[in-house]
Coordinates of C-alpha atoms and ligand atoms in Angstrom, one line a residue:
X724 CA 20.8 2.3 21.4
X725 CA 17.4 3.3 21.4
X726 CA 15.9 4.9 24.6
X727 CA 13.2 7.0 26.4
X728 CA 15.7 10.2 27.0
X729 CA 15.6 13.1 29.5
X730 CA 14.8 15.7 26.1
X731 CA 11.5 13.3 25.3
X732 CA 10.4 12.8 28.4
X733 CA 10.6 17.2 29.6
X734 CA 7.6 17.4 26.9
X735 CA 5.7 15.7 28.9
X736 CA 2.6 16.0 29.2
X737 CA 1.2 16.0 26.2
X738 CA -1.1 17.9 25.6
X739 CA -0.6 18.8 22.0
X740 CA 0.1 17.8 18.5
X741 CA 3.4 19.8 18.1
X742 CA 4.5 18.7 21.3
X743 CA 3.9 15.3 19.9
X744 CA 5.9 16.3 16.1
X745 CA 9.1 17.2 18.6
X746 CA 9.6 13.4 20.1
X747 CA 9.9 12.7 16.6
X748 CA 12.0 14.8 15.6
X749 CA 14.0 14.4 18.9
X750 CA 14.1 11.0 17.7
X751 CA 14.4 10.6 14.7
X752 CA 17.5 13.3 14.0
X753 CA 19.5 12.3 17.3
X754 CA 22.0 9.3 15.8
X755 CA 20.8 6.5 17.7
X756 CA 18.1 4.6 16.0
X757 CA 14.9 5.7 17.2
X758 CA 12.9 3.8 19.5
X759 CA 9.8 1.7 18.1
X760 CA 7.9 0.9 21.0
X761 CA 8.5 4.5 22.6
X762 CA 6.9 5.3 19.3
X763 CA 4.0 3.1 19.0
X764 CA 2.8 3.4 22.4
X765 CA 3.1 7.2 22.2
X766 CA 0.6 7.5 18.6
X767 CA -1.7 4.7 19.5
X768 CA -1.4 5.8 23.2
X769 CA -3.4 9.3 20.9
X770 CA -5.4 7.6 19.0
X771 CA -7.2 4.6 21.0
X772 CA -8.7 8.4 23.5
X773 CA -9.7 9.9 20.3
X774 CA -11.8 7.0 18.2
X775 CA -12.1 4.1 20.8
X776 CA -16.2 4.5 21.8
X777 CA -14.5 4.1 25.4
X778 CA -14.9 8.2 25.9
X779 CA -17.4 8.9 23.0
X780 CA -19.4 11.5 25.3
X781 CA -15.6 13.6 25.8
X782 CA -15.7 14.0 21.6
X783 CA -19.0 15.9 21.6
X784 CA -19.1 17.5 24.5
X785 CA -16.0 19.2 25.0
X786 CA -15.5 21.1 21.7
X787 CA -11.1 20.9 21.3
X788 CA -9.6 23.7 19.3
X789 CA -7.1 21.9 16.5
X790 CA -4.4 20.7 18.1
X791 CA -5.3 19.9 21.9
X792 CA -5.9 15.7 22.7
X793 CA -6.1 14.1 25.6
X794 CA -3.5 14.4 28.3
X795 CA -0.5 12.3 27.9
X796 CA 1.4 11.6 31.2
X797 CA 5.4 10.0 31.6
X798 CA 4.2 7.8 34.5
X799 CA 1.7 6.3 32.2
X800 CA 3.6 6.0 29.1
X801 CA 6.7 5.2 30.9
X802 CA 4.9 1.6 32.8
X803 CA 3.9 1.1 29.3
X804 CA 7.6 1.6 28.0
X805 CA 9.1 -0.8 30.7
X806 CA 5.9 -3.3 30.3
X807 CA 6.7 -4.1 26.6
X808 CA 11.0 -4.3 27.6
X809 CA 10.0 -6.9 30.6
X810 CA 8.0 -8.7 28.5
X811 CA 10.2 -9.3 25.4
X812 CA 13.3 -9.4 27.9
X813 CA 11.5 -11.9 30.8
X814 CA 11.1 -14.7 27.7
X815 CA 14.1 -14.5 25.6
X816 CA 17.0 -15.3 27.6
X817 CA 19.4 -13.7 25.2
X818 CA 22.3 -16.0 26.0
X819 CA 21.1 -18.8 24.2
X820 CA 21.6 -16.5 21.1
X821 CA 24.6 -15.8 19.3
X822 CA 25.7 -11.5 19.2
X823 CA 25.6 -9.2 16.7
X824 CA 23.7 -10.8 14.3
X825 CA 19.8 -12.0 14.7
X826 CA 20.0 -15.7 12.9
X827 CA 16.0 -17.5 12.4
X828 CA 15.7 -18.7 16.2
X829 CA 16.1 -15.6 17.4
X830 CA 13.1 -14.1 15.0
X831 CA 10.9 -16.6 15.7
X832 CA 11.2 -16.8 19.4
X833 CA 10.1 -13.0 19.1
X834 CA 7.6 -13.5 16.8
X835 CA 6.2 -16.6 18.8
X836 CA 6.5 -15.3 22.6
X837 CA 4.5 -11.7 20.3
X838 CA 2.2 -14.8 18.9
X839 CA 1.4 -16.4 22.0
X840 CA 1.0 -13.7 24.4
X841 CA -2.0 -12.3 21.9
X842 CA -6.5 -12.7 23.1
X843 CA -6.8 -16.2 22.2
X844 CA -9.3 -15.0 19.9
X845 CA -11.1 -11.6 18.3
X846 CA -11.9 -9.9 15.0
X847 CA -8.7 -9.5 13.4
X848 CA -9.9 -6.7 11.5
X849 CA -11.1 -4.7 13.3
X850 CA -9.3 -1.0 13.8
X851 CA -6.8 0.7 16.6
X852 CA -4.7 -3.2 17.0
X853 CA -2.0 -1.8 14.9
X854 CA 0.2 -0.2 18.3
X855 CA 1.9 -1.5 20.3
X856 CA -0.6 0.1 22.7
X857 CA -3.3 -2.2 21.6
X858 CA -0.6 -5.0 22.4
X859 CA 0.3 -3.7 25.7
X860 CA -3.7 -3.1 27.2
X861 CA -6.0 -5.4 24.9
X862 CA -3.3 -8.3 24.0
X863 CA -4.9 -7.2 20.3
X864 CA -2.8 -6.9 16.9
X865 CA -3.5 -7.0 13.0
X866 CA -1.8 -8.2 10.7
X867 CA 1.3 -5.2 10.3
X868 CA 1.0 -4.5 14.4
X869 CA 2.2 -8.7 14.9
X870 CA 5.6 -7.9 12.2
X871 CA 5.9 -4.3 13.7
X872 CA 6.0 -5.9 17.6
X873 CA 8.5 -8.8 16.7
X874 CA 10.6 -5.5 14.8
X875 CA 10.7 -3.7 17.7
X876 CA 11.0 -6.6 20.2
X877 CA 14.4 -7.5 18.9
X878 CA 15.0 -3.8 19.6
X879 CA 14.8 -4.3 22.5
X880 CA 16.6 -7.3 22.8
X881 CA 19.9 -5.2 21.0
X882 CA 19.3 -6.4 16.8
X883 CA 19.9 -3.6 14.7
X884 CA 19.9 -5.9 11.1
X885 CA 16.5 -6.8 12.1
X886 CA 13.7 -5.2 9.9
X887 CA 10.3 -4.4 8.5
X888 CA 9.4 -5.8 4.7
X889 CA 6.2 -5.0 3.1
X890 CA 4.8 -5.3 0.4
X891 CA 1.3 -4.3 -0.7
X892 CA -0.8 -6.9 0.9
X893 CA 1.8 -8.6 4.1
X894 CA 4.5 -7.8 6.3
X895 CA 7.9 -10.2 7.1
X896 CA 11.4 -9.4 8.6
X897 CA 14.8 -9.8 6.8
X898 CA 17.4 -10.4 9.2
X899 CA 21.6 -11.4 9.0
X900 CA 24.9 -10.6 8.4
X901 CA 24.1 -9.6 5.1
X902 CA 20.5 -8.9 5.9
X903 CA 19.8 -11.3 3.0
X904 CA 17.7 -14.0 5.0
X905 CA 14.0 -13.1 5.3
X906 CA 11.4 -14.6 7.9
X907 CA 7.7 -14.5 8.2
X908 CA 6.3 -14.1 11.7
X909 CA 2.8 -13.0 11.0
X910 CA -0.1 -14.9 9.6
X911 CA -2.2 -13.5 6.5
X912 CA -5.5 -13.3 5.0
X913 CA -8.3 -15.8 6.5
X914 CA -8.5 -19.1 7.7
X915 CA -4.3 -19.0 6.0
X916 CA -2.4 -21.7 8.4
X917 CA 0.9 -19.4 9.1
X918 CA 4.3 -19.4 8.0
X919 CA 6.0 -18.1 10.8
X920 CA 9.4 -19.0 10.7
X921 CA 9.7 -19.8 7.4
X922 CA 11.4 -18.2 4.6
X923 CA 9.1 -16.1 2.0
X924 CA 8.6 -18.6 -0.6
X925 CA 11.1 -18.5 -4.2
X926 CA 8.2 -20.2 -5.5
X927 CA 4.4 -20.0 -7.4
X928 CA 4.0 -18.0 -4.1
X929 CA 7.5 -15.6 -5.3
X930 CA 5.3 -14.7 -8.5
X931 CA 1.8 -14.2 -7.1
X932 CA 1.3 -10.1 -6.4
X933 CA 1.2 -10.7 -2.8
X934 CA 5.1 -10.8 -2.3
X935 CA 5.6 -8.2 -5.5
X936 CA 8.2 -10.1 -7.3
X937 CA 10.6 -10.0 -4.1
X938 CA 10.3 -6.3 -4.4
X939 CA 8.8 -5.1 -1.0
X940 CA 9.8 -2.0 0.6
X941 CA 13.0 -3.3 3.0
X942 CA 12.4 -0.8 6.0
X943 CA 15.6 1.4 7.7
X944 CA 14.6 2.2 11.1
X945 CA 13.4 4.8 10.6
X946 CA 11.1 3.9 7.2
X947 CA 9.5 2.2 10.4
X948 CA 8.9 4.7 11.8
X949 CA 7.4 5.9 8.8
X950 CA 5.1 2.8 9.0
X951 CA 4.4 2.9 12.7
X952 CA 2.5 6.9 11.0
X953 CA 1.1 5.1 8.1
X954 CA -1.0 2.6 10.0
X955 CA -1.4 5.5 12.5
X956 CA -6.2 5.0 12.1
X957 CA -7.6 8.2 12.5
X958 CA -11.0 6.6 11.2
X959 CA -13.9 7.3 14.1
X960 CA -16.7 4.8 12.9
X961 CA -17.6 3.6 9.4
X962 CA -17.5 7.5 8.4
X963 CA -16.7 9.5 10.1
X964 CA -12.2 10.6 11.0
X965 CA -11.3 11.6 14.5
X966 CA -9.8 15.0 12.6
X967 CA -6.8 15.6 15.8
X968 CA -5.7 11.6 14.7
X969 CA -6.0 12.6 11.0
X970 CA -4.4 16.2 11.7
X971 CA -1.1 14.3 13.9
X972 CA -0.6 11.6 11.3
X973 CA -0.4 14.4 8.1
X974 CA 1.8 16.4 10.3
X975 CA 4.4 13.2 11.3
X976 CA 3.8 11.9 6.8
X977 CA 6.1 15.5 6.7
X978 CA 8.5 15.5 9.4
X979 CA 8.7 12.3 7.7
X980 CA 8.9 13.6 4.2
X981 CA 11.1 16.6 4.7
X982 CA 13.6 14.6 6.1
X983 CA 13.7 11.6 3.3
X984 CA 12.6 8.9 4.4
X985 CA 9.0 8.1 2.5
X986 CA 11.1 8.8 -0.8
X987 CA 11.2 5.0 -0.8
X988 CA 8.0 4.4 0.8
X989 CA 5.7 4.8 -2.3
X990 CA 2.3 3.2 0.3
X991 CA 3.2 6.1 2.6
X992 CA 3.9 8.5 -0.5
X993 CA 0.3 7.7 -0.8
X994 CA -1.3 8.5 2.4
X995 CA 0.1 11.8 2.7
X996 CA -1.7 12.4 -0.6
X997 CA -5.1 11.2 0.6
X998 CA -4.5 13.7 3.7
X999 CA -3.2 16.3 1.6
X1000 CA -6.5 16.0 -1.1
X1001 CA -9.1 16.6 2.1
X1002 CA -6.7 18.5 4.5
X1003 CA -4.2 20.8 1.5
X1004 CA -2.0 22.0 4.5
X1005 CA -0.8 25.8 3.5
X1006 CA 2.7 26.1 1.1
X1007 CA 2.9 21.9 0.6
X1008 CA 3.0 20.3 -2.7
X1009 CA -0.1 19.3 -4.3
X1010 CA -1.9 16.2 -2.9
X1011 CA -1.6 15.7 -7.3
X1012 CA 2.6 15.7 -7.1
X1013 CA 2.5 13.3 -3.7
X1014 CA 0.6 10.5 -5.7
X1015 CA 3.2 11.1 -9.0
X1016 CA 6.6 11.2 -6.2
X1017 CA 5.1 8.2 -5.0
X1018 CA 4.7 6.5 -8.7
X1019 CA 8.2 7.6 -9.9
X1020 CA 9.0 5.5 -6.8
X1021 CA 7.8 2.4 -7.9
X1022 CA 9.2 2.1 -10.7
X1023 CA 12.7 3.5 -9.7
X1024 CA 13.5 1.2 -6.2
X1025 CA 11.1 -1.6 -6.8
X1026 CA 10.8 -2.6 -11.0
X1027 CA 8.0 -0.7 -11.1
X1028 CA 6.1 -4.5 -9.0
X1029 CA 3.4 -2.1 -7.0
X1030 CA 0.0 -1.9 -7.9
X1031 CA -1.0 1.1 -5.3
X1032 CA 0.3 4.0 -6.3
X1033 CA -1.1 4.2 -9.8
X1034 CA -4.4 3.1 -7.8
X1035 CA -4.0 5.7 -5.3
X1036 CA -3.4 8.5 -8.3
X1037 CA -6.9 6.8 -10.4
X1038 CA -8.8 7.5 -7.6
X1039 CA -8.0 11.3 -6.9
X1040 CA -8.4 11.3 -11.3
X1041 CA -11.5 10.0 -10.0
X1042 CA -13.3 12.1 -7.3
X1043 CA -12.0 14.7 -9.3
X1044 CA -14.1 13.4 -12.4
X1045 CA -10.6 13.7 -14.5
X1046 CA -11.6 10.9 -16.0
X1047 CA -9.1 9.8 -18.7
X1048 CA -6.8 10.8 -16.8
X1049 CA -8.4 7.7 -14.6
X1050 CA -8.6 6.1 -17.1
X1051 CA -5.1 6.1 -18.4
X1052 CA -3.5 5.6 -14.3
X1053 CA -5.8 2.3 -13.6
X1054 CA -4.4 1.3 -17.4
X1055 CA -1.0 1.7 -15.3
X1056 CA -2.0 0.3 -13.2
X1057 CA -2.9 -3.2 -15.2
X1058 CA 0.4 -3.4 -16.6
X1059 CA 1.6 -4.1 -13.5
X1060 CA -0.7 -6.6 -12.2
X1061 CA -0.3 -8.6 -15.9
X1062 CA 3.5 -10.2 -15.0
X1063 CA 1.7 -11.5 -11.8
X1064 CA 0.0 -14.7 -11.7
X1065 CA -3.4 -14.2 -9.7
X1066 CA -3.1 -16.9 -6.7
X1067 CA -5.7 -17.2 -3.8
X1068 CA -3.4 -14.7 -1.9
X1069 CA -4.8 -11.9 -4.2
X1070 CA -7.3 -11.3 -2.6
X1071 CA -7.3 -7.6 -2.3
X1072 CA -5.4 -6.4 -5.0
X1073 CA -8.6 -8.8 -6.6
X1074 CA -10.9 -6.2 -4.9
X1075 CA -9.7 -3.5 -6.1
X1076 CA -10.0 -4.1 -9.7
X1077 CA -13.1 -5.7 -9.7
X1078 CA -14.3 -1.9 -8.2
X1079 CA -12.7 -0.7 -10.6
X1080 CA -14.2 -2.0 -14.0
X1081 CA -17.5 -3.2 -12.8
X1082 CA -18.1 0.1 -10.4
X1083 CA -16.2 3.1 -11.1
X1084 CA -15.9 2.6 -14.3
X1085 CA -20.2 1.8 -15.5
X1086 CA -20.3 5.4 -12.7
X1087 CA -17.9 7.3 -15.6
X1088 CA -19.7 5.7 -18.5
X1089 CA -23.5 6.2 -17.4
X1090 CA -22.4 9.8 -16.9
X1091 CA -20.6 10.5 -19.2
X1092 CA -23.3 8.8 -21.6
X1093 CA -26.2 11.5 -20.2
X1094 CA -24.3 14.5 -21.4
X1095 CA -23.0 15.7 -25.2
X1096 CA -20.2 17.3 -24.8
X1097 CA -17.7 17.3 -27.4
X1098 CA -15.6 16.8 -25.4
X1099 CA -16.5 13.3 -23.7
X1100 CA -14.0 10.8 -23.1
X1101 CA -16.8 8.5 -25.3
X1102 CA -14.7 11.0 -28.3
X1103 CA -11.5 10.3 -27.3
X1104 CA -9.6 7.5 -28.9
X1105 CA -6.6 7.7 -25.8
X1106 CA -9.4 6.9 -23.6
X1107 CA -10.3 3.5 -25.9
X1108 CA -7.1 2.5 -25.8
X1109 CA -6.8 3.1 -22.1
X1110 CA -9.3 0.6 -21.2
X1111 CA -8.5 -1.7 -23.7
X1112 CA -5.0 -1.6 -21.8
X1113 CA -6.7 -2.2 -18.9
X1114 CA -8.6 -4.8 -19.9
X1115 CA -6.1 -6.9 -21.3
X1116 CA -3.9 -5.9 -17.7
X1117 CA -6.7 -8.7 -16.2
X1118 CA -7.0 -11.3 -19.0
X1119 CA -3.1 -11.7 -19.1
X1120 CA -2.9 -11.8 -14.4
X1121 CA -5.6 -15.1 -15.3
X1122 CA -3.4 -16.2 -18.4
X1123 CA -1.1 -19.3 -16.5
X1124 CA -2.6 -18.3 -13.2
X1125 CA -4.2 -21.2 -11.1
X1126 CA -7.1 -19.5 -10.3
X1127 CA -9.3 -18.2 -12.5
X1128 CA -9.8 -14.2 -12.3
X1129 CA -12.6 -13.4 -14.1
X1130 CA -16.4 -14.7 -14.3
X1131 CA -19.3 -13.9 -16.5
X1132 CA -19.6 -11.3 -13.8
X1133 CA -17.3 -8.9 -15.3
X1134 CA -18.6 -9.5 -18.9
X1135 CA -21.3 -7.4 -18.5
X1136 CA -19.5 -4.3 -17.3
X1137 CA -17.0 -5.0 -20.4
X1138 CA -18.9 -4.7 -23.0
X1139 CA -20.9 -2.8 -22.2
X1140 CA -18.4 -0.1 -21.9
X1141 CA -16.9 -0.7 -25.2
X1142 CA -19.9 -0.4 -27.1
X1143 CA -20.5 3.7 -25.3
X1144 CA -17.7 4.0 -28.5
X1145 CA -18.3 4.8 -30.9
X1146 CA -16.6 2.2 -34.0
X1147 CA -15.4 5.6 -36.0
X1148 CA -13.5 6.7 -32.6
X1149 CA -12.7 3.0 -32.0
X1150 CA -11.5 2.4 -36.4
X1151 CA -8.7 5.4 -34.9
X1152 CA -6.7 3.0 -32.3
X1153 CA -4.5 0.8 -34.2
X1154 CA -3.2 -2.0 -32.5
X1155 CA 0.1 -2.8 -34.0
X1156 CA 1.4 -6.4 -33.9
X1157 CA 3.7 -7.8 -32.5
X1158 CA 7.4 -8.4 -34.5
X1159 CA 6.0 -4.9 -36.7
X1160 CA 8.0 -2.3 -38.4
X1161 CA 6.1 -0.3 -35.7
X1162 CA 6.4 -2.4 -32.8
X1163 CA 10.4 -2.3 -33.4
X1164 CA 10.2 1.9 -33.7
X1165 CA 7.9 0.9 -30.3
X1166 CA 10.7 -0.9 -28.5
X1167 CA 13.7 2.0 -29.1
X1168 CA 11.7 4.9 -28.7
X1169 CA 11.3 2.5 -25.2
X1170 CA 7.8 2.8 -23.6
X1171 CA 4.1 3.2 -24.4
X1172 CA 2.9 6.3 -26.1
X1173 CA 0.2 7.4 -28.5
X1174 CA 1.2 7.9 -31.9
X1175 CA -0.9 10.0 -33.7
X1176 CA -3.4 7.7 -32.0
X1177 CA -2.0 4.8 -32.5
X1178 CA -1.4 2.3 -29.7
X1179 CA 1.6 1.7 -30.0
X1180 CA 2.9 -1.1 -26.7
X1181 CA 5.8 -2.8 -26.2
X1182 CA 5.1 -6.2 -25.9
X1183 CA 7.1 -6.4 -21.8
X1184 CA 7.2 -10.2 -22.2
X1185 CA 8.2 -12.0 -18.5
X1186 CA 9.6 -14.6 -17.0
X1187 CA 4.9 -15.8 -16.7
X1188 CA 4.9 -15.3 -20.8
X1189 CA 8.4 -16.8 -21.8
X1190 CA 7.2 -19.9 -22.0
X1191 CA 4.4 -19.2 -24.4
X1192 CA 5.4 -18.0 -28.1
X1193 CA 4.8 -14.4 -29.1
X1194 CA 1.0 -14.1 -29.6
X1195 CA 0.2 -12.7 -32.9
X1196 CA -0.9 -9.4 -31.1
X1197 CA -0.3 -7.8 -28.1
X1198 CA -4.0 -8.0 -26.6
X1199 CA -5.7 -11.2 -25.0
X1200 CA -7.3 -12.7 -27.2
X1201 CA -10.5 -12.5 -25.9
X1202 CA -9.4 -8.5 -25.9
X1203 CA -8.8 -9.0 -29.2
X1204 CA -11.8 -10.5 -31.0
X1205 CA -13.9 -7.9 -29.1
X1206 CA -12.4 -5.3 -30.6
X1207 CA -12.5 -7.8 -34.3
X1208 CA -16.2 -7.7 -33.2
X1209 CA -16.3 -4.4 -32.5
X1210 CA -14.2 -3.5 -35.6
X1211 CA -17.0 -5.7 -37.9
X1212 CA -20.2 -3.6 -37.0
X1213 CA -18.5 -0.6 -38.4
Ligands
LIG2003 F1 1.9 -4.4 6.4 C1 0.5 -4.4 5.2 F2 1.2 -5.5 6.0 F3 -0.2 -3.8 6.9 C2 0.5 -4.0 4.3 C3 0.6 -2.4 3.7 C4 -0.2 -2.3 3.7 C5 0.1 -0.2 3.8 C6 0.1 0.9 3.8 N1 -2.0 0.4 4.0 C7 -2.1 -0.3 2.1 C8 -3.1 0.1 1.3 N2 -3.5 1.8 1.2 C9 -4.1 1.6 0.2 N3 -5.0 3.2 0.7 N4 -5.9 3.9 -0.5 C10 -5.2 2.6 -1.7 C11 -5.6 3.2 -3.2 F4 -6.6 1.6 -3.4 F5 -6.4 3.8 -3.6 F6 -4.2 2.6 -3.7 S1 -4.0 2.0 -1.4 C12 -3.4 2.2 2.5 C13 -2.1 1.8 3.3 N5 0.1 2.0 3.3 C14 1.3 2.0 4.4 N6 2.5 1.1 4.7 C15 1.5 0.0 4.0 S2 2.5 -2.1 4.2

């Protein structure tokens, strides 16, 4: 069983970051399960006291050293911890539910207890609504927070088979003797009827990015701790972070990294990479290594069906003006999304690709076409090839989807970008049609590669494409038309 043990209580009152790290270390290394409610309450209390406006004067008037925190008294934490236990145990009579494994009814009941105790209406996307501190002190939780609270509630009731399942923009639970049962426990997005209690659809929604083609991160208890740490939000306001909260999150993520609990969690590795880019820690691996590890994790454990590892890495390259590398990361992100059908639940990733295509790439073009360096990406065929691959993936994403992706707003920046490359550069990109000799060779070498500036790609057919006869070339017709138009101008 989990629990708030004497060795943890002995660390109170908590006044600094090392004491919090020690409690997490005790909980994570102990043979019993780490106590999700306890750890969420502790970091939630720290985050709220350092980021919520109520005591803004505190931040300004008393400059604190790096690792000092507002004093956390034991009785405050104990009261919240007992309150959560009382709410859950008071509302769920487990005599009605056979053990040792949870049932759909039990999971739905715990979800209802959380759901019905939330404030009637509040701004769901606000920051700092992810922890049990927020639930117990403000009766407010965001979409992730509800799912996390349900898993923490099931832990209180002794159901160690109920675990958090995470996609890149949604959360649900798995449970049962073989952990193969799934259930919605929270809402998603705006204005969508919640599907709480239902199993995760195998139908058309299963092809949407939201459910990552049924390759979600299935958490262990330790990975659920990584999720609550990843969900720590250091933002004070739109422009500033409370740096002690960011420091605490970074320390806790390194602890989880060293214990091996981030190996199968690409987004947590990406979060740590972002924090390391801002404030690199002595003797730790570089942030771009973390972004690579996140990509490797997604390729190894999730059949390369996750987009964010590539956009974490692309964002890093972009901020460091490594534009050629950024194009490759974004093209790789596009190779992931092309296999999905775009659905109305996929707004978050749509916005991600829209920003890359219509803000970041045009900015790069502007900067690059002002200078005349021989080293300009406008002279590099592989940059042109990766841009085509990026746009082509988005076109293919749209193909076969009920909802359109592209609109005229996409076309102008797209044409503007492509026309920035001189014709002799474009001519060096050799688009190889499907089923050609080279294509078979590319298949044998099993991967994408640039071969003396040839752009060869596996025609990665997927379920989405099977029903369509193989097109003459690998590119979406509109990209093919565009490149044909360009080459006519030769
Ligand atoms: F549970 C939900 F519904 F909230 C889905 C999850 C989101 C998420 C996350 N995120 C979301 C992606 N995210 C990104 N930040 N930058 C990103 C990139 F665009 F640069 F890639 S992606 C911040 C952290 N980080 C750890 N775990 C999770 S589980």
